[in-house]
Amino acid sequence: MTTRVNAVPLWRVSPDGLEPVHAQRFSVETDLEDMVESAPDVLGEKLLVIGRQVTTPLGRVLDLLALDENASTKVIELKRDRAKDDAVGQLVAYGAWAATLGRAELERIFSDYSMQRRAVAGPPPGLNEAFFEVFGVALPPRVNQTQTLTLVARTIDAATLGAVRFMRDKDLPMSVHLVGSYSARGETWVTCTEWIDLDPARDRPISLRAQFQELHVATVAAVEQGTSQLLVQLRKQQPRRTGHERPFFRKGTHGDILCFALLYMPRFTTAYVPYSLLDALYDWWVDEQAALGVERVKPAHNFPHQLAIAIELAGGWRKERKYWDEDPSLVNERLRFLVRQWILPSRGQLLRGYARN
């Protein structure tokens, strides 16, 4: 099969109507690398490039290696003309290697990359500093929990797209971006379009299990970043002892519960959240934080009352009891899938919980 998918065409508006602007090839592959390296946002998300022409232990050379906002690696393979199906095999091999990289290896790769591109005297920035500069948050304790693979090319054929579909069906996050270079009137334009599988027989480019894995990583990363920031704000806002302060500020556990409410209540998409789900979600959060070496405490007594105070301070929710009527919004609520031991209530069951104001 010789079918190809080409980059988006470009037209110029003139007094005589639309004039086609003719595409041109990238003269060398480094031109394409330069473009993506200098503006990785062209791939549709904020990225920090940490390596270029990275040599793997097997002697293969990876075009670009980057980190996303969750500090997971993105492997980028570039083809200045047509991508062939062997490029998918290259990407998978690079992804397998990237999955082995820990924090120390990522810092070393970035250090080598920074030294090569350092334009001024003095030590280059570290990975922590560079990550904060791009994303506005500190590099999380856990890095590289997932890997995504990106193929960038001017054109792509049907065989290669079939290979990409196959890898997606196997839960391997892989994307294709088609780039075009156009020149007219002494100026050059570049387009970059992500290929989306519109085959009606394939209603999902990535499995539900992989989507939940991505949700888990994003949620944990948000908790890591948000908790420390919230605790700083709590310390600033803690009232002086007047004898009338709310009990929320008397013990450290209260601060943990408020952090939990501020982090998770805005993430719910439902109109009603049962208390039992919040109770189980808090236990899950404590376990996740413990895995990161951070101790969060759940009081043995009076947790429902302390949680109620926290949610009141967070705002947007009120206490409410209701009979469960198979609310579809809760059935499809993604946060509940983070708590494996929690099951949906029985129909007609009276629930304690919180409803949106």
Tab-separated table of C-alpha atoms in Angstrom:
chain	number	residue	atom	x	y	z
A	1	MET	CA	0.000	0.000	0.000
A	2	THR	CA	1.410	3.400	-0.961
A	3	THR	CA	-1.091	5.619	0.866
A	4	ARG	CA	0.549	8.502	2.670
A	5	VAL	CA	-0.608	11.037	5.198
A	6	ASN	CA	0.861	14.437	4.458
A	7	ALA	CA	1.372	17.567	6.512
A	8	VAL	CA	-1.384	20.171	6.456
A	9	PRO	CA	-1.400	22.351	3.305
A	10	LEU	CA	-0.909	26.104	3.574
A	11	TRP	CA	-2.675	28.804	1.570
A	12	ARG	CA	-2.095	32.543	1.307
A	13	VAL	CA	-4.935	35.037	1.056
A	14	SER	CA	-4.350	37.518	-1.778
A	15	PRO	CA	-6.519	40.037	-3.674
A	16	ASP	CA	-6.980	37.374	-6.366
A	17	GLY	CA	-8.125	34.721	-3.895
A	18	LEU	CA	-6.308	31.850	-2.238
A	19	GLU	CA	-2.821	31.096	-3.483
A	20	PRO	CA	-1.141	27.819	-2.547
A	21	VAL	CA	2.143	28.160	-0.686
A	22	HIS	CA	4.370	25.351	-1.847
A	23	ALA	CA	5.928	23.059	0.704
A	24	GLN	CA	9.646	22.426	0.883
A	25	ARG	CA	11.674	19.687	2.453
A	26	PHE	CA	13.909	20.157	5.422
A	27	SER	CA	17.385	20.267	3.951
A	28	VAL	CA	18.864	18.122	6.719
A	29	GLU	CA	17.404	16.347	9.714
A	30	THR	CA	19.212	18.689	12.089
A	31	ASP	CA	17.001	21.528	10.817
A	32	LEU	CA	13.974	19.697	12.182
A	33	GLU	CA	15.811	18.893	15.416
A	34	ASP	CA	16.728	22.559	15.836
A	35	MET	CA	13.093	23.563	15.410
A	36	VAL	CA	11.665	21.103	17.961
A	37	GLU	CA	14.519	21.634	20.412
A	38	SER	CA	14.101	25.413	20.398
A	39	ALA	CA	10.283	25.269	20.688
A	40	PRO	CA	9.150	21.867	22.031
A	41	ASP	CA	5.696	23.389	22.654
A	42	VAL	CA	5.123	22.856	18.928
A	43	LEU	CA	4.267	19.255	19.898
A	44	GLY	CA	1.198	20.462	21.775
A	45	GLU	CA	2.401	20.424	25.375
A	46	LYS	CA	4.948	22.101	27.593
A	47	LEU	CA	8.195	20.132	27.615
A	48	LEU	CA	11.723	20.439	28.979
A	49	VAL	CA	14.316	19.078	26.553
A	50	ILE	CA	17.046	17.359	28.581
A	51	GLY	CA	19.057	15.644	25.856
A	52	ARG	CA	19.838	15.693	22.145
A	53	GLN	CA	21.600	12.980	20.180
A	54	VAL	CA	21.716	10.853	23.323
A	55	THR	CA	23.724	7.656	22.888
A	56	THR	CA	22.147	4.598	24.516
A	57	PRO	CA	24.191	1.717	25.980
A	58	LEU	CA	23.550	-0.251	22.765
A	59	GLY	CA	25.160	2.488	20.691
A	60	ARG	CA	21.947	3.842	19.198
A	61	VAL	CA	21.431	7.604	19.069
A	62	LEU	CA	18.159	9.120	20.294
A	63	ASP	CA	17.220	12.408	18.625
A	64	LEU	CA	15.585	14.232	21.554
A	65	LEU	CA	14.739	13.307	25.139
A	66	ALA	CA	12.389	15.515	27.176
A	67	LEU	CA	10.429	15.646	30.428
A	68	ASP	CA	6.748	16.565	30.700
A	69	GLU	CA	5.053	18.354	33.592
A	70	ASN	CA	4.850	15.087	35.560
A	71	ALA	CA	8.618	14.517	35.170
A	72	SER	CA	7.961	11.547	32.891
A	73	THR	CA	10.152	11.056	29.850
A	74	LYS	CA	9.103	11.777	26.285
A	75	VAL	CA	11.163	10.080	23.589
A	76	ILE	CA	11.150	12.018	20.305
A	77	GLU	CA	12.295	10.528	16.995
A	78	LEU	CA	12.477	12.883	13.997
A	79	LYS	CA	12.407	12.147	10.271
A	80	ARG	CA	12.937	15.063	7.904
A	81	ASP	CA	10.989	13.370	5.108
A	82	ARG	CA	8.840	10.214	5.171
A	83	ALA	CA	8.631	8.044	8.288
A	84	LYS	CA	8.924	4.330	7.583
A	85	ASP	CA	7.606	1.540	9.778
A	86	ASP	CA	11.090	0.795	11.134
A	87	ALA	CA	10.917	4.163	12.912
A	88	VAL	CA	8.254	2.662	15.202
A	89	GLY	CA	10.665	-0.105	16.146
A	90	GLN	CA	13.322	2.505	16.887
A	91	LEU	CA	10.935	4.381	19.145
A	92	VAL	CA	9.992	1.254	21.087
A	93	ALA	CA	13.662	0.410	21.630
A	94	TYR	CA	14.383	3.937	22.832
A	95	GLY	CA	11.326	3.824	25.090
A	96	ALA	CA	12.489	0.560	26.676
A	97	TRP	CA	15.816	2.205	27.464
A	98	ALA	CA	14.189	5.402	28.751
A	99	ALA	CA	12.063	3.333	31.151
A	100	THR	CA	15.256	2.296	32.976
A	101	LEU	CA	16.357	5.881	33.683
A	102	GLY	CA	16.229	7.025	37.275
A	103	ARG	CA	16.728	10.453	38.746
A	104	ALA	CA	20.534	10.237	38.748
A	105	GLU	CA	20.667	9.163	35.097
A	106	LEU	CA	18.290	11.953	34.031
A	107	GLU	CA	20.383	14.522	35.897
A	108	ARG	CA	23.545	13.224	34.223
A	109	ILE	CA	21.998	13.359	30.747
A	110	PHE	CA	20.772	16.902	31.372
A	111	SER	CA	24.170	17.963	32.755
A	112	ASP	CA	25.927	16.710	29.611
A	113	TYR	CA	23.323	18.411	27.423
A	114	SER	CA	23.631	21.719	29.304
A	115	MET	CA	27.422	21.707	29.165
A	116	GLN	CA	27.361	21.210	25.390
A	117	ARG	CA	24.991	24.126	24.880
A	118	ARG	CA	26.282	26.487	27.553
A	119	ALA	CA	26.776	29.877	25.866
A	120	VAL	CA	28.150	31.790	28.864
A	121	ALA	CA	30.747	31.101	31.496
A	122	GLY	CA	29.822	29.528	34.774
A	123	PRO	CA	28.142	26.308	35.835
A	124	PRO	CA	25.004	25.317	33.913
A	125	PRO	CA	21.663	25.078	35.742
A	126	GLY	CA	20.782	21.790	37.372
A	127	LEU	CA	17.782	19.683	36.408
A	128	ASN	CA	15.794	20.906	39.433
A	129	GLU	CA	16.367	24.533	38.476
A	130	ALA	CA	15.548	23.974	34.807
A	131	PHE	CA	12.378	22.031	35.645
A	132	PHE	CA	11.154	24.825	37.919
A	133	GLU	CA	11.919	27.430	35.264
A	134	VAL	CA	9.781	25.647	32.662
A	135	PHE	CA	6.895	24.324	34.776
A	136	GLY	CA	6.895	26.646	37.790
A	137	VAL	CA	7.083	23.766	40.293
A	138	ALA	CA	9.880	21.737	41.841
A	139	LEU	CA	11.009	18.458	40.327
A	140	PRO	CA	8.890	15.801	42.116
A	141	PRO	CA	10.532	13.066	44.210
A	142	ARG	CA	9.257	10.412	41.805
A	143	VAL	CA	10.408	10.817	38.224
A	144	ASN	CA	9.941	8.900	34.979
A	145	GLN	CA	6.953	6.841	36.101
A	146	THR	CA	5.682	6.587	32.529
A	147	GLN	CA	7.146	7.069	29.071
A	148	THR	CA	5.540	8.487	25.923
A	149	LEU	CA	6.863	8.078	22.412
A	150	THR	CA	6.562	10.723	19.701
A	151	LEU	CA	7.319	10.355	16.003
A	152	VAL	CA	7.798	13.600	14.042
A	153	ALA	CA	7.959	13.486	10.235
A	154	ARG	CA	6.960	15.346	7.085
A	155	THR	CA	4.900	12.438	5.731
A	156	ILE	CA	3.945	8.977	6.937
A	157	ASP	CA	2.678	5.912	5.079
A	158	ALA	CA	-0.119	3.485	5.865
A	159	ALA	CA	2.197	0.722	7.059
A	160	THR	CA	3.712	3.008	9.660
A	161	LEU	CA	0.294	4.185	10.822
A	162	GLY	CA	-0.733	0.554	11.182
A	163	ALA	CA	2.275	-0.079	13.400
A	164	VAL	CA	1.395	2.961	15.517
A	165	ARG	CA	-2.203	1.734	15.874
A	166	PHE	CA	-0.932	-1.658	16.985
A	167	MET	CA	1.306	-0.160	19.664
A	168	ARG	CA	-1.524	2.038	20.934
A	169	ASP	CA	-3.782	-0.987	21.210
A	170	LYS	CA	-1.066	-2.541	23.391
A	171	ASP	CA	-1.294	0.422	25.801
A	172	LEU	CA	1.945	2.053	24.617
A	173	PRO	CA	1.376	5.829	24.432
A	174	MET	CA	2.646	6.828	20.999
A	175	SER	CA	1.839	9.955	19.017
A	176	VAL	CA	2.581	11.105	15.478
A	177	HIS	CA	3.162	14.739	14.525
A	178	LEU	CA	3.341	15.843	10.901
A	179	VAL	CA	5.389	18.934	10.163
A	180	GLY	CA	5.524	21.066	7.066
A	181	SER	CA	7.951	23.760	5.960
A	182	TYR	CA	6.813	26.472	3.552
A	183	SER	CA	8.666	29.364	1.988
A	184	ALA	CA	7.258	32.435	0.278
A	185	ARG	CA	8.229	36.088	-0.082
A	186	GLY	CA	11.498	35.506	1.721
A	187	GLU	CA	9.856	34.052	4.829
A	188	THR	CA	9.518	30.509	6.112
A	189	TRP	CA	6.484	29.055	7.885
A	190	VAL	CA	6.245	25.772	9.748
A	191	THR	CA	3.125	23.786	10.620
A	192	CYS	CA	2.856	20.914	13.068
A	193	THR	CA	-0.291	18.764	13.277
A	194	GLU	CA	-0.907	15.744	15.495
A	195	TRP	CA	-2.303	12.735	13.682
A	196	ILE	CA	-5.567	11.480	15.187
A	197	ASP	CA	-6.949	8.060	14.323
A	198	LEU	CA	-10.424	8.662	12.883
A	199	ASP	CA	-11.065	5.032	11.993
A	200	PRO	CA	-14.677	4.439	13.155
A	201	ALA	CA	-13.746	0.908	14.152
A	202	ARG	CA	-11.321	2.362	16.706
A	203	ASP	CA	-13.102	4.573	19.167
A	204	ARG	CA	-10.143	4.975	21.504
A	205	PRO	CA	-6.482	5.646	20.677
A	206	ILE	CA	-5.380	4.411	24.108
A	207	SER	CA	-6.965	1.886	26.449
A	208	LEU	CA	-8.978	2.772	29.522
A	209	ARG	CA	-6.362	1.118	31.722
A	210	ALA	CA	-3.646	3.326	30.253
A	211	GLN	CA	-5.823	6.410	30.756
A	212	PHE	CA	-6.203	5.571	34.446
A	213	GLN	CA	-2.454	5.044	34.717
A	214	GLU	CA	-1.905	8.532	33.302
A	215	LEU	CA	-4.538	9.906	35.715
A	216	HIS	CA	-2.751	8.244	38.627
A	217	VAL	CA	0.610	9.748	37.671
A	218	ALA	CA	-0.847	13.224	37.125
A	219	THR	CA	-2.763	13.108	40.414
A	220	VAL	CA	0.219	11.966	42.453
A	221	ALA	CA	2.383	14.662	40.860
A	222	ALA	CA	-0.217	17.307	41.683
A	223	VAL	CA	-0.384	16.094	45.275
A	224	GLU	CA	3.402	16.204	45.621
A	225	GLN	CA	3.571	19.759	44.328
A	226	GLY	CA	0.382	21.024	45.937
A	227	THR	CA	0.798	19.658	49.442
A	228	SER	CA	4.043	21.472	50.223
A	229	GLN	CA	2.673	24.730	48.795
A	230	LEU	CA	-0.554	24.414	50.786
A	231	LEU	CA	1.290	23.732	54.027
A	232	VAL	CA	3.351	26.884	53.524
A	233	GLN	CA	0.142	28.876	53.088
A	234	LEU	CA	-1.389	27.241	56.155
A	235	ARG	CA	1.575	28.246	58.287
A	236	LYS	CA	1.238	31.818	57.051
A	237	GLN	CA	-2.507	31.911	57.710
A	238	GLN	CA	-2.484	30.124	61.066
A	239	PRO	CA	-4.098	32.481	63.596
A	240	ARG	CA	-2.315	33.433	66.770
A	241	ARG	CA	-3.567	31.797	69.937
A	242	THR	CA	-6.451	33.908	71.150
A	243	GLY	CA	-8.398	31.232	72.946
A	244	HIS	CA	-11.052	31.332	70.234
A	245	GLU	CA	-9.258	29.841	67.259
A	246	ARG	CA	-10.886	26.972	65.455
A	247	PRO	CA	-9.622	23.536	66.507
A	248	PHE	CA	-8.357	23.004	62.998
A	249	PHE	CA	-4.995	24.593	63.715
A	250	ARG	CA	-4.194	22.868	66.972
A	251	LYS	CA	-2.599	19.688	65.630
A	252	GLY	CA	-0.580	18.755	62.580
A	253	THR	CA	-3.134	16.179	61.439
A	254	HIS	CA	-5.614	18.987	60.809
A	255	GLY	CA	-3.263	20.555	58.311
A	256	ASP	CA	-3.030	17.247	56.438
A	257	ILE	CA	-6.814	16.974	56.235
A	258	LEU	CA	-7.159	20.515	54.946
A	259	CYS	CA	-4.518	19.831	52.305
A	260	PHE	CA	-6.473	16.767	51.255
A	261	ALA	CA	-9.722	18.732	50.951
A	262	LEU	CA	-8.096	21.537	48.975
A	263	LEU	CA	-6.349	19.102	46.633
A	264	TYR	CA	-9.180	16.703	45.896
A	265	MET	CA	-12.565	18.374	46.323
A	266	PRO	CA	-12.049	20.641	43.274
A	267	ARG	CA	-11.124	17.565	41.203
A	268	PHE	CA	-14.492	15.872	41.572
A	269	THR	CA	-16.808	16.313	38.600
A	270	THR	CA	-19.891	14.949	40.382
A	271	ALA	CA	-22.620	16.932	42.125
A	272	TYR	CA	-22.498	14.613	45.151
A	273	VAL	CA	-19.602	12.753	46.828
A	274	PRO	CA	-20.342	10.083	49.486
A	275	TYR	CA	-18.363	10.320	52.699
A	276	SER	CA	-17.300	6.672	52.334
A	277	LEU	CA	-15.503	7.527	49.081
A	278	LEU	CA	-13.658	10.442	50.696
A	279	ASP	CA	-12.710	8.230	53.641
A	280	ALA	CA	-11.220	5.595	51.325
A	281	LEU	CA	-9.563	8.242	49.123
A	282	TYR	CA	-7.868	9.781	52.168
A	283	ASP	CA	-6.438	6.366	53.099
A	284	TRP	CA	-5.147	5.997	49.534
A	285	TRP	CA	-3.544	9.460	49.730
A	286	VAL	CA	-1.809	8.627	53.011
A	287	ASP	CA	-0.354	5.459	51.427
A	288	GLU	CA	0.804	7.379	48.336
A	289	GLN	CA	2.513	10.006	50.481
A	290	ALA	CA	4.158	7.299	52.609
A	291	ALA	CA	5.634	5.782	49.455
A	292	LEU	CA	7.267	9.176	48.850
A	293	GLY	CA	8.685	9.296	52.366
A	294	VAL	CA	6.118	11.850	53.585
A	295	GLU	CA	4.098	10.978	56.694
A	296	ARG	CA	0.442	11.986	56.649
A	297	VAL	CA	-1.748	11.169	59.640
A	298	LYS	CA	-5.351	10.087	59.834
A	299	PRO	CA	-6.726	10.526	63.356
A	300	ALA	CA	-8.182	7.411	64.928
A	301	HIS	CA	-11.135	9.413	66.242
A	302	ASN	CA	-13.182	12.350	64.994
A	303	PHE	CA	-11.989	12.183	61.373
A	304	PRO	CA	-15.501	12.869	59.933
A	305	HIS	CA	-15.800	16.054	62.000
A	306	GLN	CA	-12.325	17.289	61.058
A	307	LEU	CA	-12.966	16.513	57.388
A	308	ALA	CA	-16.228	18.486	57.581
A	309	ILE	CA	-14.340	21.515	58.912
A	310	ALA	CA	-11.728	21.180	56.172
A	311	ILE	CA	-14.340	20.997	53.411
A	312	GLU	CA	-16.148	24.000	54.893
A	313	LEU	CA	-12.883	25.973	54.789
A	314	ALA	CA	-12.160	24.797	51.244
A	315	GLY	CA	-15.623	25.982	50.180
A	316	GLY	CA	-17.969	24.908	47.400
A	317	TRP	CA	-19.566	21.947	49.193
A	318	ARG	CA	-22.180	21.386	51.907
A	319	LYS	CA	-23.161	18.389	54.028
A	320	GLU	CA	-26.062	16.371	52.659
A	321	ARG	CA	-27.693	12.955	53.046
A	322	LYS	CA	-29.306	11.315	50.027
A	323	TYR	CA	-30.558	7.988	48.783
A	324	TRP	CA	-28.340	6.421	46.149
A	325	ASP	CA	-30.162	6.258	42.807
A	326	GLU	CA	-27.326	5.104	40.537
A	327	ASP	CA	-26.165	8.630	39.814
A	328	PRO	CA	-24.352	8.273	36.457
A	329	SER	CA	-21.984	11.132	37.256
A	330	LEU	CA	-20.570	9.169	40.185
A	331	VAL	CA	-20.509	5.925	38.225
A	332	ASN	CA	-18.190	7.617	35.726
A	333	GLU	CA	-16.199	9.679	38.247
A	334	ARG	CA	-12.542	9.033	37.464
A	335	LEU	CA	-11.190	9.776	40.943
A	336	ARG	CA	-13.082	6.841	42.420
A	337	PHE	CA	-10.970	4.458	40.329
A	338	LEU	CA	-7.921	5.439	42.348
A	339	VAL	CA	-9.512	3.715	45.342
A	340	ARG	CA	-9.684	0.047	44.435
A	341	GLN	CA	-11.331	-1.110	47.673
A	342	TRP	CA	-14.284	1.288	47.346
A	343	ILE	CA	-17.386	-0.015	45.554
A	344	LEU	CA	-20.506	1.803	44.435
A	345	PRO	CA	-23.357	1.903	46.987
A	346	SER	CA	-26.444	-0.269	46.667
A	347	ARG	CA	-29.509	1.247	45.050
A	348	GLY	CA	-31.707	2.983	47.639
A	349	GLN	CA	-28.918	3.158	50.218
A	350	LEU	CA	-28.946	6.286	52.410
A	351	LEU	CA	-25.601	8.019	52.179
A	352	ARG	CA	-23.780	10.689	54.137
A	353	GLY	CA	-21.764	12.974	51.924
A	354	TYR	CA	-21.274	16.375	50.346
A	355	ALA	CA	-23.223	18.144	47.618
A	356	ARG	CA	-22.094	21.124	45.562
A	357	ASN	CA	-23.293	24.518	46.722
